[in-house]
Amino acid sequence: MLTGKTALVTGSTAGIGLGIARALASQGAQIMLNGFGERGEIERACSEIEKIYNVRVMHHPANLMHANEIYEMIEWTGAQLGPIEILVNNAGIQFTSPIDEFPRDKWDAILATNLSAAFHAIHDTLPFMQRNGWGRIINIASVHGLVASVNKAAYVAAKHGLVGLTKVVALETAGMGITCNAICPGWVRTALVEKQIEARALQSGLDLETAAAQLLLEKQPSRQFVSAEQIAQLALFLCSDAASQITGSAIPMDGGWTAQ
Ligand code: NAD
């Protein structure tokens, strides 16, 4: 149980992050959501989770591309809900293109959101965790933190960087009651992947479901999508006492993708 603990989940207005936020709330944690979206929808998500699990849920709109906004979000979370004990660096964006045509601004945006934001959030949160003698940092990396695919230079570089950062933080916090791990999902059918399915469908004249099946067939031996709920259960386990000796690891949940 995580009763009374404060969790910040970045990029949690949708997809995997929202799934993780719900799971943490289900165990009694107070939640700071973060991410973009329509105001009314975000408010509905906050009050729905609050009502179901009887915990406090708030939202901070920090744009993670800016270190100062991350700092403000962490300070505000501390003031509203108490020091952050569980930090889930989840927000991420994607853009695909061959490297010689890869737009420089897309490279900068992906590195800022998928890698530097995690550094800034850990940098600003760790002192609280060290003072408390307990903390859980979970970085949502990707199979692309372990292996590469074509046309994903920025994403693969950022996710490999995130796995590296995870290891350094684990070493620097070892023995302090703090763990830092990366979860490396394969295909999960969220907005981030739906765009890639749509692009494939458009390019090859396939319907969406056939394009999705093709995407799976290419990389994910199980031929099934991982669900946000499954990833959330792994995150919960990493927060438990049973996982106190798992640190610095990069755990795939990928239907066999990286076994090949
Ligand atoms: P998603 O697009 O459904 O959700 C992304 C979330 O991040 C949203 O809440 C969005 O508002 C937020 N976000 C994006 N840019 C932001 C910014 N600058 N500041 C604040 N919030 C921002 O994506 P998802 O599929 O749920 O992805 C979540 C994480 O999981 C990402 O890091 C992604 O790389 C990783 N991942 C996804 C898959 C997959 O197949 N979907 C696979 C492996 C890893």
Short mmCIF file of C-alpha atoms and ligand atoms in Angstrom, two decimals:
data_model
loop_
_atom_site.label_atom_id
_atom_site.label_comp_id
_atom_site.label_asym_id
_atom_site.label_seq_id
_atom_site.Cartn_x
_atom_site.Cartn_y
_atom_site.Cartn_z
CA MET A 1 0.00 0.00 0.00
CA LEU A 2 1.14 3.52 -0.81
CA THR A 3 -1.27 5.32 1.49
CA GLY A 4 -0.31 8.93 2.04
CA LYS A 5 2.64 8.85 -0.35
CA THR A 6 2.89 11.59 -2.97
CA ALA A 7 3.47 10.64 -6.60
CA LEU A 8 4.24 12.83 -9.59
CA VAL A 9 3.60 11.18 -12.95
CA THR A 10 4.71 13.27 -15.92
CA GLY A 11 2.68 13.09 -19.13
CA SER A 12 -0.27 11.55 -17.30
CA THR A 13 -3.24 13.23 -18.99
CA ALA A 14 -3.38 10.29 -21.43
CA GLY A 15 -2.03 6.87 -22.31
CA ILE A 16 0.49 4.98 -20.18
CA GLY A 17 0.96 7.83 -17.69
CA LEU A 18 -2.74 8.02 -16.92
CA GLY A 19 -2.79 4.25 -16.40
CA ILE A 20 0.12 4.48 -13.95
CA ALA A 21 -1.51 7.40 -12.11
CA ARG A 22 -4.73 5.39 -11.64
CA ALA A 23 -2.81 2.36 -10.37
CA LEU A 24 -0.83 4.45 -7.86
CA ALA A 25 -4.06 6.09 -6.69
CA SER A 26 -5.65 2.65 -6.28
CA GLN A 27 -2.97 1.93 -3.68
CA GLY A 28 -3.67 5.16 -1.78
CA ALA A 29 -1.06 7.53 -3.23
CA GLN A 30 -1.87 11.21 -3.76
CA ILE A 31 -1.28 12.13 -7.34
CA MET A 32 0.08 15.10 -9.25
CA LEU A 33 -0.90 14.67 -12.87
CA ASN A 34 0.95 16.54 -15.61
CA GLY A 35 0.52 16.88 -19.33
CA PHE A 36 -1.37 18.68 -22.04
CA GLY A 37 -5.06 18.44 -22.79
CA GLU A 38 -8.43 20.10 -22.66
CA ARG A 39 -9.05 21.74 -19.26
CA GLY A 40 -12.48 20.15 -18.70
CA GLU A 41 -11.25 16.66 -19.56
CA ILE A 42 -8.29 16.97 -17.20
CA GLU A 43 -10.57 18.17 -14.39
CA ARG A 44 -12.89 15.23 -15.02
CA ALA A 45 -9.95 12.79 -14.85
CA CYS A 46 -8.79 14.33 -11.55
CA SER A 47 -12.20 14.18 -9.90
CA GLU A 48 -12.96 10.69 -11.24
CA ILE A 49 -9.74 9.24 -9.77
CA GLU A 50 -10.28 11.19 -6.53
CA LYS A 51 -13.79 9.80 -6.14
CA ILE A 52 -12.99 6.18 -6.95
CA TYR A 53 -9.91 5.90 -4.75
CA ASN A 54 -10.53 8.59 -2.14
CA VAL A 55 -7.15 10.27 -2.65
CA ARG A 56 -6.16 13.82 -3.63
CA VAL A 57 -5.45 14.28 -7.34
CA MET A 58 -4.19 17.54 -8.84
CA HIS A 59 -2.79 18.61 -12.19
CA HIS A 60 0.14 20.85 -13.08
CA PRO A 61 0.44 22.00 -16.71
CA ALA A 62 4.27 22.30 -16.79
CA ASN A 63 5.71 22.03 -20.27
CA LEU A 64 8.58 19.61 -19.66
CA MET A 65 10.64 21.17 -22.41
CA HIS A 66 11.42 23.96 -19.92
CA ALA A 67 13.52 23.17 -16.83
CA ASN A 68 12.09 26.12 -14.90
CA GLU A 69 8.52 24.80 -15.34
CA ILE A 70 9.60 21.39 -14.05
CA TYR A 71 11.12 23.06 -10.99
CA GLU A 72 7.93 25.06 -10.38
CA MET A 73 5.81 21.89 -10.70
CA ILE A 74 7.94 20.04 -8.15
CA GLU A 75 7.86 22.96 -5.70
CA TRP A 76 4.09 23.31 -6.13
CA THR A 77 3.55 19.56 -5.65
CA GLY A 78 5.55 19.70 -2.42
CA ALA A 79 3.47 22.62 -1.17
CA GLN A 80 0.10 21.07 -2.14
CA LEU A 81 0.57 17.35 -1.52
CA GLY A 82 3.86 16.98 0.37
CA PRO A 83 7.32 15.97 -0.81
CA ILE A 84 7.39 13.68 -3.85
CA GLU A 85 8.24 10.12 -2.87
CA ILE A 86 7.36 8.47 -6.17
CA LEU A 87 8.51 10.08 -9.41
CA VAL A 88 7.43 8.56 -12.71
CA ASN A 89 9.17 10.14 -15.69
CA ASN A 90 6.73 9.07 -18.36
CA ALA A 91 6.10 11.93 -20.81
CA GLY A 92 7.41 11.27 -24.26
CA ILE A 93 6.96 12.27 -27.89
CA GLN A 94 7.89 10.64 -31.19
CA PHE A 95 8.83 11.75 -34.67
CA THR A 96 10.05 9.49 -37.46
CA SER A 97 12.27 10.37 -40.38
CA PRO A 98 15.55 9.24 -41.96
CA ILE A 99 18.43 10.93 -40.17
CA ASP A 100 19.57 13.09 -43.09
CA GLU A 101 16.08 14.61 -43.28
CA PHE A 102 15.43 14.66 -39.53
CA PRO A 103 14.34 18.22 -38.61
CA ARG A 104 16.71 19.74 -36.05
CA ASP A 105 13.86 21.21 -34.02
CA LYS A 106 12.26 17.73 -33.71
CA TRP A 107 15.58 16.33 -32.46
CA ASP A 108 15.77 19.09 -29.82
CA ALA A 109 12.14 18.60 -28.74
CA ILE A 110 12.47 14.81 -28.39
CA LEU A 111 15.73 15.04 -26.45
CA ALA A 112 14.24 17.72 -24.17
CA THR A 113 10.99 15.85 -23.46
CA ASN A 114 12.14 12.23 -23.43
CA LEU A 115 15.52 12.66 -21.72
CA SER A 116 16.41 16.07 -20.28
CA ALA A 117 13.04 16.41 -18.51
CA ALA A 118 13.78 13.23 -16.54
CA PHE A 119 17.18 14.61 -15.55
CA HIS A 120 15.66 17.88 -14.33
CA ALA A 121 12.84 16.14 -12.44
CA ILE A 122 15.25 13.73 -10.72
CA HIS A 123 17.68 16.58 -9.98
CA ASP A 124 14.93 18.59 -8.25
CA THR A 125 13.20 15.67 -6.46
CA LEU A 126 16.10 13.64 -5.13
CA PRO A 127 16.93 15.92 -2.16
CA PHE A 128 13.43 15.25 -0.69
CA MET A 129 13.82 11.51 -1.18
CA GLN A 130 17.27 11.55 0.41
CA ARG A 131 15.93 13.45 3.42
CA ASN A 132 13.04 10.94 3.75
CA GLY A 133 15.25 7.90 3.25
CA TRP A 134 12.73 6.45 0.79
CA GLY A 135 11.97 7.01 -2.84
CA ARG A 136 10.99 5.34 -6.07
CA ILE A 137 12.01 6.71 -9.47
CA ILE A 138 10.55 4.97 -12.49
CA ASN A 139 11.58 6.05 -15.96
CA ILE A 140 9.33 4.96 -18.78
CA ALA A 141 11.91 4.21 -21.44
CA SER A 142 11.10 1.82 -24.29
CA VAL A 143 12.39 -1.20 -26.15
CA HIS A 144 14.09 1.62 -28.04
CA GLY A 145 16.22 2.16 -24.94
CA LEU A 146 17.67 -1.29 -25.61
CA VAL A 147 17.57 -1.79 -29.38
CA ALA A 148 17.13 0.46 -32.41
CA SER A 149 14.73 0.83 -35.32
CA VAL A 150 15.16 2.83 -38.52
CA ASN A 151 13.90 6.42 -38.75
CA LYS A 152 13.87 6.97 -34.98
CA ALA A 153 17.25 8.63 -34.39
CA ALA A 154 16.11 11.07 -31.73
CA TYR A 155 13.76 8.69 -29.93
CA VAL A 156 16.29 5.83 -29.80
CA ALA A 157 19.08 8.16 -28.69
CA ALA A 158 16.89 9.70 -25.97
CA LYS A 159 15.62 6.34 -24.69
CA HIS A 160 19.12 4.81 -24.62
CA GLY A 161 20.14 7.95 -22.71
CA LEU A 162 17.27 7.45 -20.27
CA VAL A 163 18.38 3.87 -19.57
CA GLY A 164 21.91 5.19 -18.94
CA LEU A 165 20.60 7.91 -16.63
CA THR A 166 18.61 5.26 -14.73
CA LYS A 167 21.79 3.31 -14.02
CA VAL A 168 23.72 6.35 -12.78
CA VAL A 169 20.89 7.43 -10.45
CA ALA A 170 20.62 3.86 -9.14
CA LEU A 171 24.34 3.81 -8.29
CA GLU A 172 24.28 7.24 -6.68
CA THR A 173 21.29 6.33 -4.49
CA ALA A 174 22.14 2.70 -3.71
CA GLY A 175 21.62 1.85 -0.04
CA MET A 176 19.59 5.01 0.65
CA GLY A 177 16.14 3.43 0.44
CA ILE A 178 15.75 4.86 -3.04
CA THR A 179 15.51 2.84 -6.25
CA CYS A 180 15.60 3.97 -9.86
CA ASN A 181 14.48 1.68 -12.67
CA ALA A 182 13.43 1.89 -16.29
CA ILE A 183 10.44 0.12 -17.81
CA CYS A 184 10.92 -0.69 -21.49
CA PRO A 185 7.56 -1.28 -23.19
CA GLY A 186 7.05 -2.63 -26.68
CA TRP A 187 4.03 -1.46 -28.69
CA VAL A 188 1.20 -0.03 -26.55
CA ARG A 189 -1.82 1.25 -28.48
CA THR A 190 -1.88 4.89 -27.32
CA ALA A 191 -2.09 8.16 -29.28
CA LEU A 192 1.69 8.03 -29.76
CA VAL A 193 1.43 4.73 -31.63
CA GLU A 194 -1.91 5.42 -33.29
CA LYS A 195 -0.18 8.12 -35.34
CA GLN A 196 2.32 5.54 -36.59
CA ILE A 197 -0.48 3.10 -37.41
CA GLU A 198 -2.33 5.83 -39.33
CA ALA A 199 0.82 6.76 -41.27
CA ARG A 200 1.37 3.12 -42.21
CA ALA A 201 -2.28 2.69 -43.26
CA LEU A 202 -2.09 5.82 -45.39
CA GLN A 203 1.19 4.82 -47.01
CA SER A 204 0.16 1.27 -47.87
CA GLY A 205 -3.56 1.73 -48.45
CA LEU A 206 -4.40 -0.69 -45.61
CA ASP A 207 -7.23 -0.27 -43.13
CA LEU A 208 -6.20 0.67 -39.57
CA GLU A 209 -6.58 -2.80 -38.05
CA THR A 210 -4.50 -4.47 -40.79
CA ALA A 211 -1.85 -1.77 -40.43
CA ALA A 212 -1.81 -2.34 -36.63
CA ALA A 213 -1.47 -6.09 -37.12
CA GLN A 214 1.43 -5.50 -39.52
CA LEU A 215 3.17 -3.24 -37.03
CA LEU A 216 2.97 -5.99 -34.39
CA LEU A 217 4.03 -8.74 -36.77
CA GLU A 218 7.18 -6.84 -37.68
CA LYS A 219 8.57 -6.47 -34.14
CA GLN A 220 6.45 -7.96 -31.36
CA PRO A 221 6.39 -11.80 -31.44
CA SER A 222 3.31 -12.06 -29.18
CA ARG A 223 1.40 -10.13 -31.88
CA GLN A 224 -0.52 -8.45 -29.08
CA PHE A 225 -0.28 -4.91 -27.78
CA VAL A 226 1.00 -4.38 -24.23
CA SER A 227 -1.64 -2.53 -22.21
CA ALA A 228 -1.13 0.60 -20.11
CA GLU A 229 -2.65 -1.33 -17.19
CA GLN A 230 0.01 -4.04 -17.45
CA ILE A 231 2.78 -1.44 -17.38
CA ALA A 232 1.07 0.22 -14.42
CA GLN A 233 1.10 -3.07 -12.48
CA LEU A 234 4.85 -3.37 -13.05
CA ALA A 235 5.29 0.22 -11.81
CA LEU A 236 3.30 -0.69 -8.68
CA PHE A 237 5.52 -3.68 -8.07
CA LEU A 238 8.62 -1.47 -8.38
CA CYS A 239 7.13 0.73 -5.64
CA SER A 240 6.67 -2.23 -3.27
CA ASP A 241 9.05 -3.42 -0.53
CA ALA A 242 9.50 -6.65 -2.47
CA ALA A 243 11.27 -4.59 -5.16
CA SER A 244 13.61 -2.70 -2.82
CA GLN A 245 16.65 -4.52 -4.26
CA ILE A 246 15.69 -3.96 -7.88
CA THR A 247 17.56 -0.84 -8.92
CA GLY A 248 19.37 0.27 -12.04
CA SER A 249 17.46 -2.24 -14.13
CA ALA A 250 15.78 -1.78 -17.50
CA ILE A 251 12.83 -4.14 -17.55
CA PRO A 252 11.28 -4.96 -20.93
CA MET A 253 7.54 -5.60 -21.23
CA ASP A 254 7.47 -6.17 -24.93
CA GLY A 255 5.85 -9.46 -25.99
CA GLY A 256 9.30 -10.82 -26.84
CA TRP A 257 10.53 -7.91 -29.00
CA THR A 258 14.01 -7.69 -27.44
CA ALA A 259 14.41 -11.48 -27.15
CA GLN A 260 15.00 -11.68 -30.89
P1 NAD B 1 0.71 9.53 -25.25
O1 NAD B 1 0.98 10.37 -26.44
O2 NAD B 1 -0.54 8.76 -25.14
O3 NAD B 1 0.86 10.41 -23.92
C1 NAD B 1 1.94 11.28 -23.74
C2 NAD B 1 1.70 12.17 -22.56
O4 NAD B 1 2.81 13.06 -22.43
C3 NAD B 1 0.45 13.05 -22.68
O5 NAD B 1 -0.13 13.20 -21.41
C4 NAD B 1 1.04 14.39 -23.16
O6 NAD B 1 0.23 15.51 -22.84
C5 NAD B 1 2.34 14.41 -22.38
N1 NAD B 1 3.36 15.30 -22.92
C6 NAD B 1 3.91 15.29 -24.16
N2 NAD B 1 4.80 16.30 -24.28
C7 NAD B 1 4.81 16.95 -23.08
C8 NAD B 1 5.50 18.08 -22.57
N3 NAD B 1 6.39 18.77 -23.32
N4 NAD B 1 5.23 18.49 -21.33
C9 NAD B 1 4.32 17.83 -20.56
N5 NAD B 1 3.65 16.76 -20.98
C10 NAD B 1 3.89 16.32 -22.23
O7 NAD B 1 1.99 8.56 -25.17
P2 NAD B 1 2.20 7.14 -24.46
O8 NAD B 1 2.23 6.11 -25.51
O9 NAD B 1 1.32 6.98 -23.29
O10 NAD B 1 3.72 7.32 -23.99
C11 NAD B 1 4.12 7.46 -22.64
C12 NAD B 1 5.58 7.09 -22.52
O11 NAD B 1 5.74 5.71 -22.87
C13 NAD B 1 6.49 7.88 -23.47
O12 NAD B 1 7.70 8.19 -22.83
C14 NAD B 1 6.74 6.90 -24.61
O13 NAD B 1 7.95 7.15 -25.25
C15 NAD B 1 6.76 5.60 -23.83
N6 NAD B 1 6.52 4.42 -24.66
C16 NAD B 1 5.36 4.27 -25.37
C17 NAD B 1 5.19 3.14 -26.13
C18 NAD B 1 3.95 2.91 -26.93
O14 NAD B 1 3.92 1.94 -27.71
N7 NAD B 1 2.90 3.71 -26.78
C19 NAD B 1 6.18 2.17 -26.20
C20 NAD B 1 7.33 2.35 -25.46
C21 NAD B 1 7.51 3.48 -24.69
#
